[in-house]
Tab-separated table of C-alpha atoms in Angstrom:
chain	number	residue	atom	x	y	z
A	1	MET	CA	21.479	-18.094	-39.365
A	2	MET	CA	24.049	-15.907	-37.761
A	3	ASN	CA	25.867	-16.566	-34.496
A	4	LYS	CA	23.813	-14.804	-31.822
A	5	GLU	CA	26.749	-13.163	-30.070
A	6	ASN	CA	27.958	-11.695	-33.332
A	7	LEU	CA	24.489	-10.496	-34.257
A	8	ILE	CA	24.228	-8.695	-30.925
A	9	GLU	CA	27.659	-7.133	-31.432
A	10	TYR	CA	26.620	-6.027	-34.878
A	11	ILE	CA	23.438	-4.408	-33.546
A	12	TYR	CA	25.435	-2.594	-30.865
A	13	SER	CA	27.722	-1.160	-33.524
A	14	ILE	CA	24.701	0.505	-35.115
A	15	ALA	CA	22.483	1.201	-32.125
A	16	ASP	CA	25.143	2.674	-29.834
A	17	ASN	CA	25.792	5.470	-32.344
A	18	SER	CA	22.145	6.475	-32.105
A	19	LEU	CA	22.157	6.258	-28.306
A	20	ILE	CA	25.270	8.372	-27.809
A	21	LEU	CA	24.371	10.988	-30.398
A	22	GLY	CA	20.838	11.077	-29.010
A	23	GLN	CA	22.250	11.648	-25.525
A	24	GLN	CA	24.466	14.481	-26.794
A	25	LEU	CA	21.551	16.171	-28.524
A	26	SER	CA	19.268	15.839	-25.538
A	27	GLU	CA	21.871	17.613	-23.417
A	28	LEU	CA	21.108	20.655	-25.554
A	29	CYS	CA	17.528	20.724	-24.324
A	30	GLY	CA	17.101	24.256	-22.992
A	31	HIS	CA	20.617	25.180	-24.145
A	32	GLY	CA	20.186	25.548	-27.909
A	33	PRO	CA	21.386	28.828	-29.428
A	34	ASN	CA	17.760	29.739	-30.162
A	35	LEU	CA	14.377	28.162	-29.619
A	36	GLU	CA	14.074	26.633	-33.097
A	37	THR	CA	17.440	24.877	-33.032
A	38	ASP	CA	16.821	23.802	-29.464
A	39	ILE	CA	13.583	22.119	-30.559
A	40	ALA	CA	15.262	20.672	-33.625
A	41	CYS	CA	18.078	19.110	-31.600
A	42	THR	CA	15.727	17.569	-29.076
A	43	ASN	CA	13.439	16.312	-31.845
A	44	MET	CA	16.371	14.608	-33.509
A	45	ALA	CA	17.408	13.228	-30.127
A	46	LEU	CA	13.953	11.748	-29.773
A	47	ASP	CA	14.151	10.055	-33.174
A	48	LEU	CA	17.585	8.634	-32.401
A	49	LEU	CA	16.610	7.409	-28.951
A	50	GLY	CA	13.457	5.891	-30.444
A	51	GLN	CA	15.558	3.976	-32.949
A	52	THR	CA	17.886	2.945	-30.144
A	53	ARG	CA	14.955	1.556	-28.179
A	54	SER	CA	13.866	-0.571	-31.117
A	55	TYR	CA	17.369	-1.985	-31.524
A	56	TYR	CA	17.842	-2.615	-27.804
A	57	GLN	CA	14.432	-4.226	-27.439
A	58	TYR	CA	15.521	-6.598	-30.155
A	59	VAL	CA	18.821	-7.312	-28.392
A	60	ALA	CA	16.973	-7.879	-25.107
A	61	GLN	CA	14.773	-10.393	-26.868
A	62	LEU	CA	17.829	-12.159	-28.327
A	63	VAL	CA	19.594	-12.285	-24.962
A	64	GLY	CA	16.482	-13.413	-23.076
A	65	ALA	CA	16.986	-14.030	-19.336
A	66	ASN	CA	14.763	-11.053	-18.441
A	67	LYS	CA	17.176	-8.528	-19.920
A	68	THR	CA	15.520	-5.236	-20.740
A	69	GLU	CA	16.311	-2.381	-23.093
A	70	ASP	CA	17.193	-0.315	-20.009
A	71	ASP	CA	19.837	-2.816	-18.853
A	72	ILE	CA	21.458	-2.522	-22.245
A	73	ALA	CA	21.321	1.254	-22.379
A	74	TYR	CA	22.337	1.967	-18.796
A	75	LEU	CA	24.277	-0.898	-17.347
A	76	ARG	CA	27.088	-1.700	-19.706
A	77	THR	CA	30.650	-0.625	-19.029
A	78	GLU	CA	32.419	1.837	-21.290
A	79	ARG	CA	34.243	-0.781	-23.334
A	80	GLN	CA	31.000	-2.578	-24.102
A	81	TYR	CA	29.700	0.402	-26.067
A	82	LYS	CA	30.616	0.117	-29.733
A	83	ASN	CA	29.761	3.583	-31.031
A	84	VAL	CA	32.229	5.407	-33.256
A	85	LEU	CA	34.403	8.113	-31.714
A	86	LEU	CA	32.748	10.765	-33.880
A	87	VAL	CA	29.433	10.760	-32.013
A	88	GLU	CA	31.038	11.038	-28.575
A	89	GLN	CA	32.978	14.217	-29.433
A	90	PRO	CA	31.868	17.113	-27.229
A	91	SER	CA	29.504	19.928	-28.184
A	92	THR	CA	32.294	22.503	-27.810
A	93	HIS	CA	30.205	25.119	-29.610
A	94	PHE	CA	27.288	25.088	-32.033
A	95	GLY	CA	29.654	24.495	-34.966
A	96	TYR	CA	30.682	21.195	-33.388
A	97	VAL	CA	27.064	20.200	-32.807
A	98	ILE	CA	26.239	20.803	-36.472
A	99	GLY	CA	29.521	19.413	-37.817
A	100	ARG	CA	29.170	16.203	-35.811
A	101	GLN	CA	25.542	15.867	-36.803
A	102	PHE	CA	26.202	16.443	-40.480
A	103	LEU	CA	29.169	14.072	-40.694
A	104	PHE	CA	27.137	11.391	-38.982
A	105	ASP	CA	23.789	12.008	-40.746
A	106	VAL	CA	25.295	11.504	-44.195
A	107	PHE	CA	26.740	8.162	-43.104
A	108	HIS	CA	23.633	7.174	-41.160
A	109	LEU	CA	21.328	7.647	-44.126
A	110	LEU	CA	23.610	5.673	-46.473
A	111	LEU	CA	23.756	2.872	-43.913
A	112	LEU	CA	19.997	2.677	-43.337
A	113	GLU	CA	19.289	2.786	-47.063
A	114	LYS	CA	21.241	-0.462	-47.304
A	115	LEU	CA	20.095	-1.938	-44.015
A	116	GLN	CA	16.440	-1.759	-45.093
A	117	PHE	CA	17.194	-4.746	-47.347
A	118	SER	CA	18.678	-6.791	-44.500
A	119	LYS	CA	17.581	-10.418	-44.334
A	120	ASP	CA	16.898	-9.821	-40.674
A	121	GLU	CA	13.300	-8.610	-40.651
A	122	THR	CA	13.572	-6.592	-37.457
A	123	LEU	CA	16.656	-4.704	-38.582
A	124	ALA	CA	15.063	-4.075	-41.968
A	125	ALA	CA	11.943	-2.661	-40.307
A	126	ILE	CA	13.897	-0.381	-37.962
A	127	ALA	CA	15.949	0.866	-40.901
A	128	LYS	CA	12.912	1.558	-43.070
A	129	LYS	CA	11.335	3.560	-40.302
A	130	GLY	CA	14.612	5.358	-39.559
A	131	ILE	CA	15.263	6.436	-43.153
A	132	LYS	CA	12.325	8.825	-43.062
A	133	GLU	CA	13.610	10.413	-39.892
A	134	VAL	CA	17.282	10.530	-40.764
A	135	SER	CA	16.681	12.129	-44.176
A	136	TYR	CA	15.061	14.969	-42.290
A	137	HIS	CA	18.028	15.213	-39.902
A	138	LYS	CA	20.387	15.320	-42.836
A	139	ARG	CA	18.407	18.105	-44.427
A	140	PHE	CA	18.580	20.086	-41.184
A	141	SER	CA	22.315	19.626	-40.621
A	142	SER	CA	23.184	20.228	-44.297
A	143	ASP	CA	21.220	23.483	-44.260
A	144	TRP	CA	23.109	24.637	-41.209
A	145	ILE	CA	26.490	23.684	-42.680
A	146	LYS	CA	25.688	25.915	-45.650
A	147	ARG	CA	24.255	28.670	-43.523
A	148	LEU	CA	27.260	28.797	-41.217
A	149	GLY	CA	29.878	28.171	-43.897
A	150	ASP	CA	28.459	30.725	-46.289
A	151	GLY	CA	27.463	33.116	-43.491
A	152	THR	CA	29.697	35.631	-41.749
A	153	LYS	CA	33.449	35.354	-41.337
A	154	VAL	CA	32.968	34.309	-37.713
A	155	SER	CA	30.452	31.577	-38.532
A	156	HIS	CA	32.568	30.380	-41.447
A	157	ASP	CA	35.694	30.118	-39.324
A	158	LYS	CA	33.905	28.375	-36.491
A	159	ILE	CA	32.265	25.699	-38.627
A	160	GLN	CA	35.521	25.178	-40.539
A	161	GLU	CA	37.327	24.703	-37.233
A	162	ALA	CA	34.743	22.107	-36.201
A	163	ILE	CA	34.982	20.254	-39.521
A	164	ASN	CA	38.783	20.244	-39.308
A	165	HIS	CA	38.600	18.828	-35.830
A	166	LEU	CA	35.944	16.202	-36.559
A	167	TRP	CA	37.006	14.974	-39.983
A	168	PRO	CA	39.778	12.677	-38.648
A	169	TYR	CA	37.061	10.721	-36.814
A	170	THR	CA	35.146	9.843	-39.974
A	171	GLU	CA	37.366	7.115	-41.382
A	172	GLU	CA	36.369	4.773	-38.578
A	173	LEU	CA	32.797	4.745	-39.899
A	174	PHE	CA	33.935	2.461	-42.708
A	175	ASP	CA	35.928	-0.054	-40.655
A	176	VAL	CA	34.603	-3.586	-40.851
A	177	MET	CA	34.843	-5.443	-37.541
A	178	PRO	CA	34.923	-9.242	-37.086
A	179	ALA	CA	31.233	-9.418	-36.123
A	180	ASP	CA	30.345	-7.295	-39.154
A	181	LYS	CA	31.981	-9.811	-41.457
A	182	GLU	CA	29.605	-12.556	-40.488
A	183	ALA	CA	26.659	-10.151	-40.668
A	184	ILE	CA	27.674	-9.192	-44.195
A	185	GLU	CA	28.092	-12.824	-45.250
A	186	CYS	CA	24.618	-13.656	-43.983
A	187	GLN	CA	23.228	-10.585	-45.783
A	188	ILE	CA	22.021	-9.273	-42.473
A	189	GLY	CA	24.534	-6.468	-42.165
A	190	VAL	CA	25.901	-3.766	-44.411
A	191	ASP	CA	29.492	-3.652	-45.594
A	192	ALA	CA	30.359	-0.171	-44.326
A	193	ALA	CA	33.503	-0.050	-46.450
A	194	THR	CA	31.351	0.116	-49.573
A	195	LEU	CA	29.695	3.316	-48.367
A	196	LYS	CA	32.868	5.363	-48.284
A	197	GLU	CA	32.833	6.616	-51.852
A	198	SER	CA	29.235	7.849	-51.716
A	199	TYR	CA	29.930	9.328	-48.297
A	200	VAL	CA	32.901	11.398	-49.382
A	201	ALA	CA	31.011	12.545	-52.480
A	202	ALA	CA	27.910	13.573	-50.516
A	203	VAL	CA	29.905	15.338	-47.796
A	204	SER	CA	32.126	17.138	-50.327
A	205	GLU	CA	29.150	18.420	-52.260
A	206	ILE	CA	27.638	20.191	-49.261
A	207	ILE	CA	31.003	21.325	-47.911
A	208	THR	CA	31.878	22.921	-51.243
A	209	GLU	CA	28.497	24.594	-51.495
A	210	ALA	CA	29.083	25.945	-48.004
A	211	THR	CA	32.411	27.486	-49.206
A	212	LEU	CA	34.243	25.202	-46.773
A	213	THR	CA	37.031	22.706	-47.352
A	214	LEU	CA	37.767	19.250	-46.043
A	215	PRO	CA	41.111	19.116	-44.279
A	216	GLU	CA	43.959	17.037	-45.609
A	217	THR	CA	44.335	14.392	-42.990
A	218	LYS	CA	47.060	11.825	-42.766
A	219	TRP	CA	46.098	10.398	-39.430
A	220	TYR	CA	42.624	9.113	-38.629
A	221	GLN	CA	41.391	8.373	-35.127
A	222	ARG	CA	39.688	5.045	-34.523
A	223	GLY	CA	38.851	2.792	-31.607
A	224	GLY	CA	35.186	3.270	-30.703
A	225	LYS	CA	34.090	0.259	-32.709
A	226	LYS	CA	36.427	-1.843	-30.543
A	227	GLY	CA	35.163	-0.201	-27.381
A	228	ILE	CA	38.286	1.936	-26.935
A	229	HIS	CA	36.857	5.394	-26.425
A	230	THR	CA	38.061	8.962	-26.011
A	231	GLU	CA	38.032	10.582	-22.584
A	232	HIS	CA	34.706	12.292	-23.367
A	233	MET	CA	32.876	8.995	-23.268
A	234	GLY	CA	33.400	8.523	-19.527
A	235	TYR	CA	31.784	11.853	-18.663
A	236	LEU	CA	28.974	11.196	-21.078
A	237	LEU	CA	28.259	7.766	-19.629
A	238	SER	CA	28.370	9.003	-16.068
A	239	ASP	CA	25.571	11.431	-16.921
A	240	LEU	CA	23.683	8.806	-18.870
A	241	GLN	CA	23.986	6.068	-16.280
A	242	TYR	CA	23.887	8.038	-13.055
A	243	MET	CA	20.254	7.419	-12.128
A	244	GLN	CA	20.279	3.684	-12.857
A	245	ARG	CA	23.563	3.201	-11.019
A	246	THR	CA	22.486	5.209	-8.000
A	247	TYR	CA	18.942	3.887	-7.785
A	248	PRO	CA	19.084	0.456	-9.437
A	249	ASN	CA	15.870	-0.541	-11.254
A	250	MET	CA	14.311	2.872	-10.769
A	251	LYS	CA	11.464	3.690	-13.113
A	252	TRP	CA	9.965	6.995	-14.197
B	1	MET	CA	-7.485	-6.550	-39.741
B	2	ILE	CA	-9.581	-4.678	-37.253
B	3	ASP	CA	-12.500	-6.568	-35.766
B	4	LYS	CA	-15.683	-4.517	-36.309
B	5	THR	CA	-16.901	-5.105	-32.765
B	6	LEU	CA	-13.825	-3.321	-31.406
B	7	ILE	CA	-13.889	-0.184	-33.527
B	8	SER	CA	-16.120	1.909	-31.274
B	9	ILE	CA	-13.863	1.325	-28.264
B	10	LEU	CA	-10.726	2.135	-30.231
B	11	GLU	CA	-12.289	5.268	-31.672
B	12	ALA	CA	-12.752	6.595	-28.162
B	13	VAL	CA	-8.986	6.543	-27.561
B	14	SER	CA	-7.203	9.672	-28.705
B	15	ASP	CA	-3.660	10.710	-29.413
B	16	PRO	CA	-2.486	12.212	-26.089
B	17	GLU	CA	-0.680	15.015	-27.886
B	18	ILE	CA	-3.504	15.798	-30.313
B	19	PRO	CA	-6.610	15.072	-28.216
B	20	VAL	CA	-9.074	15.737	-31.067
B	21	LEU	CA	-7.637	12.927	-33.127
B	22	SER	CA	-8.659	9.357	-32.384
B	23	ILE	CA	-5.998	6.698	-32.819
B	24	MET	CA	-8.205	5.180	-35.515
B	25	ASP	CA	-8.204	8.407	-37.527
B	26	MET	CA	-4.486	8.709	-36.939
B	27	GLY	CA	-4.018	5.361	-38.663
B	28	VAL	CA	-1.762	3.902	-35.986
B	29	VAL	CA	-3.952	0.880	-35.191
B	30	ARG	CA	-2.769	-1.898	-37.493
B	31	SER	CA	-4.886	-4.720	-36.185
B	32	ALA	CA	-7.297	-5.559	-33.400
B	33	LYS	CA	-8.804	-8.957	-32.890
B	34	TRP	CA	-10.216	-11.399	-30.405
B	35	LYS	CA	-7.976	-14.172	-29.244
B	36	GLU	CA	-9.077	-16.647	-26.586
B	37	GLY	CA	-11.412	-14.182	-24.881
B	38	LYS	CA	-8.846	-11.364	-24.908
B	39	VAL	CA	-8.258	-8.562	-27.340
B	40	VAL	CA	-4.939	-8.259	-29.130
B	41	VAL	CA	-4.123	-4.855	-30.589
B	42	THR	CA	-1.071	-3.901	-32.624
B	43	ILE	CA	-0.136	-0.286	-33.143
B	44	THR	CA	2.632	1.326	-35.168
B	45	PRO	CA	4.583	4.431	-34.153
B	46	THR	CA	4.361	7.632	-36.179
B	47	TYR	CA	8.015	8.344	-35.347
B	48	SER	CA	10.446	5.873	-33.720
B	49	GLY	CA	10.812	7.988	-30.611
B	50	CYS	CA	7.227	9.181	-30.325
B	51	PRO	CA	6.676	9.319	-26.543
B	52	ALA	CA	2.928	9.176	-27.112
B	53	MET	CA	3.119	5.501	-28.091
B	54	ASP	CA	3.542	4.200	-24.539
B	55	VAL	CA	0.636	6.359	-23.386
B	56	MET	CA	-1.523	5.189	-26.300
B	57	GLY	CA	-0.822	1.602	-25.357
B	58	ASP	CA	-1.901	2.260	-21.768
B	59	ASP	CA	-4.969	4.216	-22.912
B	60	ILE	CA	-6.061	1.365	-25.177
B	61	LYS	CA	-5.750	-1.128	-22.334
B	62	ALA	CA	-7.708	1.202	-20.048
B	63	ALA	CA	-10.464	1.712	-22.633
B	64	PHE	CA	-10.983	-2.037	-22.925
B	65	GLN	CA	-10.672	-2.470	-19.191
B	66	LYS	CA	-13.708	-0.220	-18.768
B	67	GLU	CA	-15.704	-2.735	-20.808
B	68	ASN	CA	-14.241	-5.526	-18.712
B	69	ILE	CA	-12.141	-6.729	-21.586
B	70	GLU	CA	-8.496	-7.615	-21.186
B	71	ALA	CA	-6.319	-6.225	-23.955
B	72	ASN	CA	-2.724	-6.814	-24.985
B	73	VAL	CA	-1.035	-4.108	-27.010
B	74	SER	CA	2.101	-4.602	-29.051
B	75	LEU	CA	4.135	-2.408	-31.342
B	76	VAL	CA	4.946	-3.221	-34.958
B	77	LEU	CA	7.416	-1.228	-37.035
B	78	SER	CA	6.726	-2.638	-40.452
B	79	PRO	CA	5.179	-1.427	-42.683
B	80	ALA	CA	6.260	2.012	-41.508
B	81	TRP	CA	3.484	4.488	-40.775
B	82	THR	CA	2.777	7.145	-43.374
B	83	THR	CA	0.664	10.280	-43.168
B	84	ASP	CA	-1.534	8.735	-45.890
B	85	TRP	CA	-3.055	6.601	-43.173
B	86	ILE	CA	-4.606	9.626	-41.490
B	87	THR	CA	-8.267	9.434	-42.465
B	88	GLU	CA	-10.217	12.210	-44.147
B	89	ARG	CA	-12.055	12.781	-40.883
B	90	GLY	CA	-8.687	12.868	-39.107
B	91	ARG	CA	-7.399	15.544	-41.464
B	92	LYS	CA	-10.515	17.587	-40.780
B	93	SER	CA	-10.109	17.290	-37.009
B	94	LEU	CA	-6.479	18.381	-37.338
B	95	GLU	CA	-7.473	21.506	-39.243
B	96	GLU	CA	-10.231	22.308	-36.765
B	97	TYR	CA	-7.767	21.907	-33.919
B	98	GLY	CA	-5.404	24.392	-35.562
B	99	ILE	CA	-2.880	22.026	-37.123
B	100	ALA	CA	-2.378	22.174	-40.894
B	101	ALA	CA	-2.818	18.688	-42.404
B	102	PRO	CA	0.054	17.112	-44.382
B	103	LEU	CA	0.387	17.911	-48.071
B	104	ASP	CA	1.406	15.305	-50.636
B	105	PRO	CA	5.172	14.517	-50.619
B	106	GLU	CA	6.180	16.751	-53.522
B	107	ALA	CA	4.231	19.726	-52.226
B	108	ASP	CA	5.498	18.998	-48.716
B	109	LYS	CA	9.077	19.184	-49.889
B	110	GLU	CA	8.453	22.494	-51.591
B	111	ALA	CA	6.724	23.844	-48.510
B	112	LEU	CA	9.460	22.738	-46.115
B	113	LEU	CA	12.245	23.980	-48.333
B	114	GLY	CA	10.436	27.295	-48.465
B	115	ASP	CA	10.170	27.222	-52.243
B	116	LYS	CA	6.425	27.659	-52.342
B	117	LYS	CA	3.839	29.147	-50.105
B	118	ILE	CA	1.179	26.457	-50.136
B	119	VAL	CA	0.543	25.447	-46.545
B	120	LYS	CA	-2.864	26.784	-45.632
B	121	CYS	CA	-3.220	28.638	-42.340
B	122	PRO	CA	-5.732	26.686	-40.223
B	123	GLN	CA	-6.836	29.939	-38.563
B	124	CYS	CA	-7.681	32.192	-41.506
B	125	GLY	CA	-7.240	29.978	-44.562
B	126	ALA	CA	-4.542	32.097	-46.229
B	127	THR	CA	-1.747	30.278	-48.062
B	128	GLN	CA	0.632	33.184	-47.568
B	129	THR	CA	2.501	31.336	-44.820
B	130	LYS	CA	6.156	30.697	-44.011
B	131	MET	CA	8.087	28.029	-42.203
B	132	ILE	CA	9.605	29.202	-38.921
B	133	SER	CA	11.209	25.945	-37.885
B	134	GLN	CA	11.661	22.553	-39.547
B	135	PHE	CA	10.872	20.971	-36.206
B	136	GLY	CA	7.823	21.783	-34.118
B	137	SER	CA	6.260	20.948	-30.785
B	138	THR	CA	6.403	17.216	-31.552
B	139	ALA	CA	8.482	15.096	-33.935
B	140	CYS	CA	5.633	14.929	-36.441
B	141	LYS	CA	5.184	18.662	-36.877
B	142	ALA	CA	6.950	21.743	-38.252
B	143	LEU	CA	6.311	25.293	-37.115
B	144	PHE	CA	4.762	27.782	-39.537
B	145	GLN	CA	3.497	31.318	-39.332
B	146	CYS	CA	0.722	32.936	-41.330
B	147	GLU	CA	1.746	36.179	-42.999
B	148	GLU	CA	-1.872	37.300	-43.265
B	149	CYS	CA	-3.171	36.867	-39.717
B	150	LEU	CA	0.343	36.527	-38.236
B	151	GLU	CA	-0.689	33.534	-36.102
B	152	PRO	CA	1.904	30.810	-35.680
B	153	PHE	CA	0.650	27.259	-36.260
B	154	ASP	CA	1.816	23.665	-36.477
B	155	TYR	CA	2.023	21.863	-39.788
B	156	PHE	CA	1.813	18.068	-39.720
B	157	LYS	CA	4.787	16.989	-41.847
B	158	CYS	CA	4.186	14.562	-44.659
B	159	LEU	CA	5.816	11.216	-43.928
B	160	LYS	CA	5.952	8.689	-46.698
């Protein structure tokens, strides 16, 4: 049996990625470059927020004391969110939306494929359900990487620019935090470090097919897993939390 | 396990986004039984974020309420829902409503990757159809168009 605090921390490190990326995608509602991608982005947002709800409901149950999934989603401070920096990067243009999605989807699927064997039944169930959804997301983002990369000169340059910008945020995905260690020992969590090789291989395959290249990076950005975020996170959270902060306990 | 005495009430509850399809035909009701004079129902989501689930829960409670029965509804995630759980009658109602029913996984993959034209148009029956968008009006559907009658239609994606 794992220490409860650590288990909660571990769940945040997975769930917060889905929340923040889901929030980013839902901001595109009505702003997608065309109707189909608009619908796709909001559909993926829905899947991610659905997964987030399952994780947070579980956390709320672990915490007890009448905590709800909404408290967890809306009422934490910035440093209490443990998502990776990658998912909080802004949707500068459509290339960034697709680049961010692709770089996260590949990791997300690898993670869930392992997490489905977790000894924690709830996490295993959420992962099993999520795999079906995330494989579809990955198919969507991979298709777009190829379409943009192998498209016109403008689309190629724009998606390459996004990949160059986002790639330095990927290394953090594989960092193992103190809470993760206990989760791994108890066979509840996944050792993210072991996913790196498959990740780089899977990303490279699509990137090459898309006639793109991965940048040579010497410096990788990290911090989100410790709660140290980029400046974008503050703006994102103020949008996300505004209603609950302004009208505490409001309900739809 | 679904208690036989409860089936008729549950069959009267439909998916709010596909009103012709009862939640029983949808295969989302995992169990329904009597417990100390109350009814306990468990349902499973089609997709994690399906917004219809909360409404279904409320609709189930309301349906039992009408019979003066108190019902508790809870959500289970495991085993994960698959399109195989849609009944034969459910598939027929989907088609009649204008939604193409899910193919088997292999065929589904070919259809969604655009390799093969096999999704049948629910309007005119032609298989000369093409995918317009991987994602449709709800998480469980993709958008297709018939090249014969030119009507756009939803295809219920296979989930396995």
